[in-house]
Amino acid sequence: MLDIQLLRTDLENVVRLLAKRGHTFPVTEFNSLEAERKTLQTRTQELQARRNAVSRQIGNAKGRGEDVTAILAEVENLGDDLKQAETRLEQTQTALQHILLQIPNLSHTSVPEGTSEADNREVRRWGTPRAFEFAVSDHVSIGENLGLLDFPTAVKLSGARFSLMTGGLARLHRALAQFMLDTHTQEHGYTEAYVPYLVNAESLQGTGQLPKFKEDLFEIPRRRVNPAESHPQSESDQSRSLANPQYRLDDDNLYLIPTAEVPLSNIVRDKIVACESLPIKLTAHTPCFRSEAGSYGRDTRGMIRQHQFDKVELVQLVHPQQSYEALEELTGHAEKILQKLELPYRVMVLCTADMGFAAAKTYDIEVWLPAQNAYREISSCSNCEAFQARRMQARFRNEKGKPELLHTLNGSGLAVGRTLVAILENFQNADGSLSIPKVLQSYMGGLDRLARKPEK
């Protein structure tokens, strides 16, 4: 979330920067609400001051033995007027908050301007794509020919955009996740976490998935909350609530996580951590659940775009002065996995129009897929600066002892399913078997190849 003071003092520049991201800011509505807020705030303060003055006047009059009936009537009227003004002020502030929660982050000055993914810029490449001496197959054909990848049964169990792996392929999928976790914890300094796969609305609001991207989430209904039964909210909860009956922080519904970024980042929600504890580096292996709203017709074949997939997530919570150095480091950690697996890739810096909602700058890592003759995204590494921290009220005590918003970063290290796709296509053999990357063979009990078992 952007700092509302920035909007109040530099609105024209913010509107210009948001336009580069393809976001049209509601200037007229914001200015109208701001004018109303100022008027109501002044009116509320005046009524509070008048009520306090009259209350003192009553005390003095009683001390002199005077009749205070008329003054008491004035206090009662002031109380009614004050309550109405406070209610209207709260409604106006909630409406302003609703606007703030819909605004994406501002892009860093180093981010290239652009209108689509075609304007993303290549930063570097690693590895040389393999030259095959036979016609390459895609990962679906390879997995099915091995008898280890079964989409029809997955459709029967759950529907489209799900997969079923068995035998050696399921083990290879598990080995990948274990290898990634071992690398990040033993070599890159991350602390492994096991996190809930269901989170509440406030957690998703904290990292930016709610309210704007509710359709992309899998919501788990529990019970409809009767307003009369709602739990009282704290002042901070009220300030973050929306005037929207379909989305309330007192709703008991939970959501399946779209990424472990959500629970990992929210660990520090509403906390003030010690400056010396930074950076905080966390990793977790979880399933991820996405409805893929708006992606119909895209990557319908295979495991590229699914409703359920596994990912090893990297999150860093850092001092603001170190966040861009941390972004380079985190991206390098994700790259190291591909290098160890000997998978060719390239790194792209995303343009202003192609970045995620919360990001100030993002690098996409794209792995080479021979069957598509193209590089495809396998990791996004982003610096969100203070955008998420402001929504979560995640702070640290700075060098002067004062609370300050920290910076949050996240990235895939890596998407397990897409990494498996890349291995299937890059390590396929002419006889239909699959060679296992050397770095994974110890996780596979020394196995160096997957081949189809002969029919009995």
Short mmCIF file of C-alpha atoms in Angstrom, two decimals:
data_model
loop_
_atom_site.label_atom_id
_atom_site.label_comp_id
_atom_site.label_asym_id
_atom_site.label_seq_id
_atom_site.Cartn_x
_atom_site.Cartn_y
_atom_site.Cartn_z
CA MET A 1 0.00 0.00 0.00
CA LEU A 2 1.26 3.47 -0.84
CA ASP A 3 1.72 6.10 1.84
CA ILE A 4 -1.40 8.29 1.78
CA GLN A 5 0.78 11.28 2.67
CA LEU A 6 2.53 10.81 -0.67
CA LEU A 7 -0.83 11.06 -2.42
CA ARG A 8 -1.72 14.17 -0.46
CA THR A 9 1.55 15.97 -1.19
CA ASP A 10 2.57 14.70 -4.64
CA LEU A 11 -0.59 13.38 -6.29
CA GLU A 12 0.25 14.53 -9.80
CA ASN A 13 3.56 12.66 -9.84
CA VAL A 14 2.00 9.51 -8.32
CA VAL A 15 -0.73 9.51 -10.97
CA ARG A 16 1.94 9.83 -13.67
CA LEU A 17 3.98 6.93 -12.26
CA LEU A 18 0.90 4.72 -11.87
CA ALA A 19 -0.06 5.39 -15.49
CA LYS A 20 3.25 3.78 -16.50
CA ARG A 21 2.00 0.64 -14.78
CA GLY A 22 -1.28 0.79 -16.69
CA HIS A 23 -3.24 1.94 -13.63
CA THR A 24 -5.71 4.80 -13.88
CA PHE A 25 -5.95 6.55 -10.55
CA PRO A 26 -9.43 7.89 -9.57
CA VAL A 27 -8.28 11.48 -9.09
CA THR A 28 -11.73 13.07 -8.88
CA GLU A 29 -13.03 10.55 -6.35
CA PHE A 30 -9.87 10.80 -4.24
CA ASN A 31 -9.88 14.60 -4.19
CA SER A 32 -13.57 14.66 -3.29
CA LEU A 33 -13.06 12.22 -0.42
CA GLU A 34 -9.97 14.09 0.77
CA ALA A 35 -11.87 17.38 0.82
CA GLU A 36 -14.67 15.72 2.75
CA ARG A 37 -12.19 14.16 5.17
CA LYS A 38 -10.55 17.52 5.89
CA THR A 39 -13.91 19.18 6.50
CA LEU A 40 -15.13 16.37 8.75
CA GLN A 41 -11.84 16.19 10.63
CA THR A 42 -11.95 19.92 11.32
CA ARG A 43 -15.61 19.73 12.32
CA THR A 44 -14.94 16.77 14.63
CA GLN A 45 -12.04 18.54 16.32
CA GLU A 46 -14.11 21.68 16.79
CA LEU A 47 -16.99 19.73 18.32
CA GLN A 48 -14.61 17.85 20.63
CA ALA A 49 -13.04 21.13 21.76
CA ARG A 50 -16.45 22.74 22.29
CA ARG A 51 -17.72 19.72 24.27
CA ASN A 52 -14.65 19.81 26.51
CA ALA A 53 -15.07 23.55 27.06
CA VAL A 54 -18.76 23.20 27.91
CA SER A 55 -17.99 20.29 30.25
CA ARG A 56 -15.59 22.52 32.14
CA GLN A 57 -18.22 25.26 32.14
CA ILE A 58 -20.70 22.86 33.76
CA GLY A 59 -18.21 22.00 36.48
CA ASN A 60 -17.56 25.67 37.23
CA ALA A 61 -21.29 26.50 37.24
CA LYS A 62 -22.06 23.65 39.61
CA GLY A 63 -19.32 24.87 41.89
CA ARG A 64 -21.01 28.23 42.04
CA GLY A 65 -24.41 26.61 42.64
CA GLU A 66 -25.85 27.83 39.33
CA ASP A 67 -28.55 26.13 37.22
CA VAL A 68 -26.85 24.03 34.50
CA THR A 69 -29.98 22.71 32.71
CA ALA A 70 -29.39 24.76 29.54
CA ILE A 71 -25.70 23.88 29.44
CA LEU A 72 -26.47 20.16 29.84
CA ALA A 73 -28.86 20.38 26.88
CA GLU A 74 -26.09 21.95 24.80
CA VAL A 75 -23.70 19.15 25.79
CA GLU A 76 -26.26 16.55 24.74
CA ASN A 77 -26.72 18.21 21.36
CA LEU A 78 -22.95 18.48 20.95
CA GLY A 79 -22.63 14.78 21.72
CA ASP A 80 -25.14 13.86 19.00
CA ASP A 81 -23.45 16.14 16.47
CA LEU A 82 -20.03 14.76 17.38
CA LYS A 83 -21.18 11.15 17.00
CA GLN A 84 -22.60 11.88 13.54
CA ALA A 85 -19.42 13.67 12.47
CA GLU A 86 -17.23 10.82 13.75
CA THR A 87 -19.36 8.24 11.90
CA ARG A 88 -19.16 10.18 8.63
CA LEU A 89 -15.41 10.67 9.11
CA GLU A 90 -14.91 6.94 9.65
CA GLN A 91 -16.93 6.15 6.51
CA THR A 92 -14.87 8.62 4.49
CA GLN A 93 -11.60 7.20 5.78
CA THR A 94 -12.80 3.67 4.94
CA ALA A 95 -13.60 4.79 1.38
CA LEU A 96 -10.11 6.30 1.09
CA GLN A 97 -8.62 3.08 2.42
CA HIS A 98 -10.54 1.13 -0.21
CA ILE A 99 -8.89 3.22 -2.92
CA LEU A 100 -5.44 2.72 -1.37
CA LEU A 101 -5.86 -1.06 -1.27
CA GLN A 102 -6.59 -1.13 -5.02
CA ILE A 103 -3.47 0.81 -6.06
CA PRO A 104 -0.35 -1.10 -7.22
CA ASN A 105 3.13 -0.26 -6.03
CA LEU A 106 5.22 2.40 -7.76
CA SER A 107 8.01 1.06 -9.95
CA HIS A 108 11.67 1.64 -9.11
CA THR A 109 13.51 4.13 -11.28
CA SER A 110 15.62 1.32 -12.80
CA VAL A 111 12.56 -0.51 -14.16
CA PRO A 112 12.18 -0.15 -17.95
CA GLU A 113 8.99 1.45 -19.20
CA GLY A 114 6.74 -0.69 -21.33
CA THR A 115 3.18 -1.64 -22.18
CA SER A 116 3.47 -5.47 -22.32
CA GLU A 117 5.82 -8.40 -21.73
CA ALA A 118 7.37 -7.63 -25.13
CA ASP A 119 9.08 -4.68 -23.44
CA ASN A 120 10.83 -6.79 -20.79
CA ARG A 121 14.62 -6.68 -21.08
CA GLU A 122 17.07 -9.56 -20.98
CA VAL A 123 19.75 -9.16 -18.31
CA ARG A 124 21.83 -12.32 -18.81
CA ARG A 125 21.83 -15.93 -19.96
CA TRP A 126 23.38 -19.05 -18.50
CA GLY A 127 24.02 -22.36 -20.24
CA THR A 128 23.66 -23.50 -23.82
CA PRO A 129 20.50 -25.30 -24.98
CA ARG A 130 21.19 -28.92 -25.86
CA ALA A 131 21.36 -29.90 -29.52
CA PHE A 132 19.20 -33.02 -29.93
CA GLU A 133 19.89 -35.64 -32.59
CA PHE A 134 16.27 -36.81 -32.52
CA ALA A 135 12.84 -35.22 -32.61
CA VAL A 136 12.16 -33.85 -29.12
CA SER A 137 8.97 -34.67 -27.24
CA ASP A 138 7.18 -32.40 -24.81
CA HIS A 139 6.98 -33.22 -21.11
CA VAL A 140 3.45 -34.63 -21.42
CA SER A 141 4.44 -37.23 -24.03
CA ILE A 142 7.61 -38.13 -22.12
CA GLY A 143 5.82 -38.63 -18.81
CA GLU A 144 2.94 -40.56 -20.36
CA ASN A 145 5.27 -42.80 -22.37
CA LEU A 146 7.14 -43.61 -19.16
CA GLY A 147 3.78 -44.58 -17.66
CA LEU A 148 4.37 -42.15 -14.79
CA LEU A 149 2.21 -39.12 -15.71
CA ASP A 150 -1.56 -39.54 -15.88
CA PHE A 151 -3.77 -36.59 -16.79
CA PRO A 152 -7.02 -38.49 -17.54
CA THR A 153 -7.14 -39.90 -14.01
CA ALA A 154 -6.40 -36.45 -12.56
CA VAL A 155 -9.33 -35.07 -14.57
CA LYS A 156 -11.53 -37.84 -13.20
CA LEU A 157 -10.44 -37.03 -9.64
CA SER A 158 -10.52 -33.25 -9.77
CA GLY A 159 -11.05 -31.78 -13.23
CA ALA A 160 -8.84 -29.92 -15.67
CA ARG A 161 -5.49 -28.36 -14.70
CA PHE A 162 -4.50 -31.10 -12.28
CA SER A 163 -1.93 -33.87 -12.71
CA LEU A 164 -1.21 -37.31 -11.25
CA MET A 165 2.38 -38.55 -10.99
CA THR A 166 3.41 -42.01 -9.84
CA GLY A 167 6.53 -44.09 -9.26
CA GLY A 168 9.87 -42.62 -10.18
CA LEU A 169 8.39 -39.36 -11.44
CA ALA A 170 6.61 -38.69 -8.14
CA ARG A 171 9.87 -39.45 -6.36
CA LEU A 172 11.79 -37.11 -8.68
CA HIS A 173 9.26 -34.36 -7.93
CA ARG A 174 9.83 -34.90 -4.18
CA ALA A 175 13.60 -35.04 -4.68
CA LEU A 176 13.56 -31.67 -6.40
CA ALA A 177 11.81 -29.99 -3.47
CA GLN A 178 14.21 -31.58 -0.97
CA PHE A 179 17.23 -30.55 -3.04
CA MET A 180 16.00 -26.96 -3.26
CA LEU A 181 15.36 -26.73 0.49
CA ASP A 182 18.76 -28.24 1.30
CA THR A 183 20.53 -25.78 -1.00
CA HIS A 184 18.75 -22.71 0.37
CA THR A 185 19.12 -23.66 4.03
CA GLN A 186 22.65 -25.08 3.92
CA GLU A 187 24.24 -22.75 1.35
CA HIS A 188 22.16 -19.58 1.21
CA GLY A 189 21.34 -18.98 4.87
CA TYR A 190 17.54 -19.37 4.88
CA THR A 191 15.57 -20.78 7.79
CA GLU A 192 13.11 -23.47 6.77
CA ALA A 193 9.50 -23.03 7.90
CA TYR A 194 6.46 -25.26 7.80
CA VAL A 195 3.46 -22.97 7.32
CA PRO A 196 -0.35 -23.27 7.20
CA TYR A 197 -1.82 -23.93 3.77
CA LEU A 198 -5.00 -22.05 4.76
CA VAL A 199 -4.81 -18.37 5.71
CA ASN A 200 -7.27 -15.67 6.72
CA ALA A 201 -8.28 -12.62 4.72
CA GLU A 202 -6.04 -10.26 6.67
CA SER A 203 -2.95 -12.27 5.70
CA LEU A 204 -3.88 -12.03 2.01
CA GLN A 205 -4.61 -8.34 2.36
CA GLY A 206 -1.18 -7.91 3.92
CA THR A 207 0.69 -9.24 0.89
CA GLY A 208 -1.68 -7.70 -1.67
CA GLN A 209 -3.81 -10.58 -2.98
CA LEU A 210 -6.92 -9.10 -1.37
CA PRO A 211 -9.07 -7.29 -2.16
CA LYS A 212 -8.05 -6.84 -5.80
CA PHE A 213 -7.35 -10.47 -6.77
CA LYS A 214 -10.06 -12.32 -4.88
CA GLU A 215 -11.15 -14.21 -8.02
CA ASP A 216 -7.70 -15.79 -8.32
CA LEU A 217 -8.04 -17.45 -4.91
CA PHE A 218 -9.72 -20.62 -3.70
CA GLU A 219 -11.96 -19.56 -0.82
CA ILE A 220 -13.08 -22.07 1.79
CA PRO A 221 -16.53 -21.08 3.14
CA ARG A 222 -17.10 -21.76 6.82
CA ARG A 223 -20.07 -19.77 7.99
CA ARG A 224 -21.66 -16.45 7.15
CA VAL A 225 -20.93 -13.99 9.94
CA ASN A 226 -23.93 -12.25 11.44
CA PRO A 227 -22.92 -8.62 12.06
CA ALA A 228 -24.50 -8.85 15.52
CA GLU A 229 -22.18 -11.78 16.32
CA SER A 230 -19.01 -10.28 14.87
CA HIS A 231 -16.02 -10.12 17.11
CA PRO A 232 -15.02 -6.57 18.02
CA GLN A 233 -12.20 -5.33 15.81
CA SER A 234 -9.10 -3.59 16.98
CA GLU A 235 -8.51 -0.03 15.82
CA SER A 236 -5.88 -1.26 13.33
CA ASP A 237 -8.31 -3.86 11.95
CA GLN A 238 -11.00 -1.21 11.49
CA SER A 239 -8.60 1.02 9.62
CA ARG A 240 -7.84 -1.82 7.20
CA SER A 241 -11.44 -2.99 6.67
CA LEU A 242 -13.44 -2.36 3.52
CA ALA A 243 -17.02 -1.21 3.09
CA ASN A 244 -17.73 -4.34 1.08
CA PRO A 245 -20.06 -7.14 2.29
CA GLN A 246 -18.19 -9.69 0.14
CA TYR A 247 -14.89 -8.99 1.89
CA ARG A 248 -14.60 -8.32 5.59
CA LEU A 249 -11.75 -8.97 7.96
CA ASP A 250 -14.21 -10.45 10.47
CA ASP A 251 -15.25 -13.09 7.93
CA ASP A 252 -14.44 -16.59 9.19
CA ASN A 253 -13.69 -17.88 5.68
CA LEU A 254 -10.19 -19.12 4.96
CA TYR A 255 -8.28 -19.23 1.68
CA LEU A 256 -5.89 -21.79 0.20
CA ILE A 257 -2.50 -20.14 -0.17
CA PRO A 258 -1.54 -19.06 -3.72
CA THR A 259 2.10 -19.04 -2.58
CA ALA A 260 4.04 -19.51 0.66
CA GLU A 261 4.97 -15.83 0.36
CA VAL A 262 1.67 -15.10 2.14
CA PRO A 263 2.21 -16.98 5.42
CA LEU A 264 5.98 -16.38 5.45
CA SER A 265 5.70 -12.60 5.05
CA ASN A 266 2.81 -12.30 7.49
CA ILE A 267 4.89 -13.84 10.27
CA VAL A 268 6.02 -10.27 11.04
CA ARG A 269 2.59 -8.66 10.60
CA ASP A 270 1.85 -6.17 13.40
CA LYS A 271 5.34 -6.69 14.82
CA ILE A 272 8.35 -4.49 15.49
CA VAL A 273 11.52 -6.56 15.11
CA ALA A 274 14.99 -5.61 16.29
CA CYS A 275 17.23 -3.96 13.71
CA GLU A 276 20.01 -6.44 14.47
CA SER A 277 17.70 -9.36 13.56
CA LEU A 278 17.64 -8.22 9.92
CA PRO A 279 17.82 -9.65 7.37
CA ILE A 280 15.26 -12.35 8.14
CA LYS A 281 15.52 -15.06 5.45
CA LEU A 282 12.80 -17.72 5.29
CA THR A 283 12.01 -20.59 2.95
CA ALA A 284 9.18 -23.10 2.73
CA HIS A 285 8.02 -25.90 0.47
CA THR A 286 4.25 -25.86 0.02
CA PRO A 287 1.55 -26.68 -2.46
CA CYS A 288 0.11 -23.55 -4.08
CA PHE A 289 -3.49 -23.14 -5.21
CA ARG A 290 -4.63 -20.72 -7.91
CA SER A 291 -7.93 -20.51 -9.73
CA GLU A 292 -6.14 -19.06 -12.80
CA ALA A 293 -9.05 -16.68 -13.38
CA GLY A 294 -8.68 -15.06 -16.80
CA SER A 295 -6.11 -17.59 -18.05
CA TYR A 296 -8.51 -19.83 -20.00
CA GLY A 297 -6.92 -21.21 -23.13
CA ARG A 298 -3.37 -20.55 -21.90
CA ASP A 299 -1.06 -23.55 -21.40
CA THR A 300 -3.97 -25.98 -21.20
CA ARG A 301 -1.71 -28.92 -22.07
CA GLY A 302 0.49 -30.32 -19.34
CA MET A 303 1.90 -29.00 -16.10
CA ILE A 304 2.81 -25.39 -16.95
CA ARG A 305 -0.33 -23.73 -15.56
CA GLN A 306 -2.23 -25.73 -12.94
CA HIS A 307 -4.67 -25.15 -10.10
CA GLN A 308 -2.35 -27.00 -7.70
CA PHE A 309 1.43 -27.02 -7.89
CA ASP A 310 4.39 -27.16 -5.51
CA LYS A 311 6.88 -24.38 -4.96
CA VAL A 312 9.85 -23.66 -2.75
CA GLU A 313 9.46 -20.01 -1.77
CA LEU A 314 12.14 -17.55 -0.67
CA VAL A 315 11.26 -14.52 1.48
CA GLN A 316 13.58 -11.86 2.83
CA LEU A 317 12.64 -9.13 5.32
CA VAL A 318 15.37 -6.51 5.25
CA HIS A 319 16.54 -3.01 6.15
CA PRO A 320 15.27 -0.52 3.51
CA GLN A 321 18.82 0.55 2.65
CA GLN A 322 19.73 -3.03 1.73
CA SER A 323 16.68 -4.21 -0.21
CA TYR A 324 18.07 -3.82 -3.74
CA GLU A 325 21.26 -5.60 -2.80
CA ALA A 326 19.02 -8.30 -1.33
CA LEU A 327 17.05 -8.54 -4.59
CA GLU A 328 20.21 -9.35 -6.53
CA GLU A 329 21.18 -11.90 -3.88
CA LEU A 330 17.78 -13.59 -3.80
CA THR A 331 17.66 -13.81 -7.60
CA GLY A 332 21.10 -15.38 -7.56
CA HIS A 333 19.90 -17.98 -5.05
CA ALA A 334 17.13 -19.06 -7.43
CA GLU A 335 19.56 -19.10 -10.36
CA LYS A 336 21.94 -21.38 -8.43
CA ILE A 337 19.30 -24.14 -8.41
CA LEU A 338 19.11 -24.10 -12.21
CA GLN A 339 22.89 -24.02 -12.50
CA LYS A 340 23.25 -27.07 -10.25
CA LEU A 341 20.61 -28.84 -12.35
CA GLU A 342 22.44 -27.81 -15.56
CA LEU A 343 19.33 -26.23 -17.01
CA PRO A 344 19.86 -23.29 -19.42
CA TYR A 345 18.00 -20.10 -18.48
CA ARG A 346 17.86 -16.38 -18.94
CA VAL A 347 17.04 -13.52 -16.53
CA MET A 348 14.60 -10.79 -17.57
CA VAL A 349 13.87 -7.51 -15.82
CA LEU A 350 10.15 -6.86 -16.14
CA CYS A 351 8.87 -3.59 -17.54
CA THR A 352 6.47 -1.28 -15.69
CA ALA A 353 3.33 -2.84 -17.20
CA ASP A 354 4.27 -6.48 -16.62
CA MET A 355 5.18 -6.45 -12.92
CA GLY A 356 3.05 -7.93 -10.17
CA PHE A 357 0.76 -5.72 -8.09
CA ALA A 358 3.03 -5.41 -5.03
CA ALA A 359 6.41 -5.29 -6.78
CA ALA A 360 8.64 -2.24 -7.20
CA LYS A 361 11.08 -4.27 -9.32
CA THR A 362 10.99 -7.86 -10.57
CA TYR A 363 13.38 -10.26 -12.25
CA ASP A 364 11.84 -13.23 -14.05
CA ILE A 365 14.02 -16.30 -14.49
CA GLU A 366 13.02 -18.23 -17.61
CA VAL A 367 14.17 -21.81 -18.20
CA TRP A 368 14.73 -23.30 -21.66
CA LEU A 369 12.04 -25.76 -22.81
CA PRO A 370 13.18 -27.61 -25.96
CA ALA A 371 9.70 -28.76 -27.01
CA GLN A 372 8.49 -25.17 -27.07
CA ASN A 373 11.80 -23.86 -28.44
CA ALA A 374 11.42 -21.04 -25.95
CA TYR A 375 12.32 -19.78 -22.51
CA ARG A 376 9.46 -19.98 -20.00
CA GLU A 377 9.12 -18.40 -16.57
CA ILE A 378 10.18 -20.60 -13.65
CA SER A 379 10.72 -17.93 -10.99
CA SER A 380 9.78 -14.31 -10.25
CA CYS A 381 11.95 -12.45 -7.74
CA SER A 382 10.59 -9.15 -6.50
CA ASN A 383 11.42 -6.29 -4.19
CA CYS A 384 8.18 -4.89 -2.79
CA GLU A 385 9.97 -2.19 -0.78
CA ALA A 386 7.60 -0.97 2.01
CA PHE A 387 4.40 -1.70 0.05
CA GLN A 388 3.50 -4.95 1.81
CA ALA A 389 5.02 -3.89 5.13
CA ARG A 390 2.71 -0.85 5.27
CA ARG A 391 -0.32 -3.10 4.73
CA MET A 392 0.95 -5.54 7.37
CA GLN A 393 2.37 -2.88 9.72
CA ALA A 394 5.60 -4.90 9.71
CA ARG A 395 8.32 -2.74 11.21
CA PHE A 396 11.78 -2.75 12.74
CA ARG A 397 13.31 -0.46 15.33
CA ASN A 398 15.85 1.61 13.42
CA GLU A 399 19.21 2.94 14.49
CA LYS A 400 17.52 5.84 16.30
CA GLY A 401 15.23 3.47 18.18
CA LYS A 402 12.15 4.51 16.20
CA PRO A 403 9.75 2.08 14.44
CA GLU A 404 10.23 2.05 10.66
CA LEU A 405 8.64 -0.03 7.90
CA LEU A 406 10.93 -2.81 6.71
CA HIS A 407 11.24 -3.94 3.09
CA THR A 408 9.93 -7.31 1.88
CA LEU A 409 11.24 -9.47 -0.95
CA ASN A 410 10.05 -12.78 -2.34
CA GLY A 411 10.88 -15.21 -5.09
CA SER A 412 10.41 -18.78 -6.25
CA GLY A 413 13.38 -20.92 -5.53
CA LEU A 414 11.92 -22.68 -7.61
CA ALA A 415 8.50 -23.75 -8.87
CA VAL A 416 8.88 -27.52 -8.48
CA GLY A 417 6.48 -28.60 -11.22
CA ARG A 418 7.98 -26.33 -13.85
CA THR A 419 11.46 -27.45 -12.87
CA LEU A 420 10.32 -31.04 -13.39
CA VAL A 421 8.93 -30.06 -16.81
CA ALA A 422 12.33 -28.59 -17.72
CA ILE A 423 14.15 -31.75 -16.61
CA LEU A 424 11.79 -33.98 -18.58
CA GLU A 425 12.37 -32.02 -21.77
CA ASN A 426 16.09 -31.21 -21.39
CA PHE A 427 17.18 -34.66 -20.13
CA GLN A 428 15.07 -36.86 -22.45
CA ASN A 429 16.75 -39.62 -24.43
CA ALA A 430 16.08 -41.05 -27.89
CA ASP A 431 14.81 -44.34 -26.42
CA GLY A 432 12.15 -42.53 -24.37
CA SER A 433 14.03 -42.79 -21.07
CA LEU A 434 14.91 -39.86 -18.84
CA SER A 435 18.38 -39.15 -17.46
CA ILE A 436 18.41 -37.81 -13.91
CA PRO A 437 20.59 -34.74 -13.26
CA LYS A 438 23.71 -35.68 -11.29
CA VAL A 439 22.84 -33.40 -8.37
CA LEU A 440 19.57 -35.28 -7.84
CA GLN A 441 20.86 -38.84 -8.06
CA SER A 442 21.68 -39.09 -4.36
CA TYR A 443 18.07 -38.05 -3.60
CA MET A 444 16.91 -40.86 -5.90
CA GLY A 445 18.85 -43.63 -4.13
CA GLY A 446 21.62 -43.54 -6.73
CA LEU A 447 19.23 -43.96 -9.68
CA ASP A 448 20.52 -42.23 -12.81
CA ARG A 449 17.70 -42.95 -15.26
CA LEU A 450 13.93 -43.45 -15.45
CA ALA A 451 12.72 -45.89 -18.10
CA ARG A 452 9.40 -47.50 -18.87
CA LYS A 453 8.95 -50.82 -17.18
CA PRO A 454 8.46 -53.69 -19.60
CA GLU A 455 4.89 -54.95 -19.98
CA LYS A 456 4.17 -58.16 -18.07
#
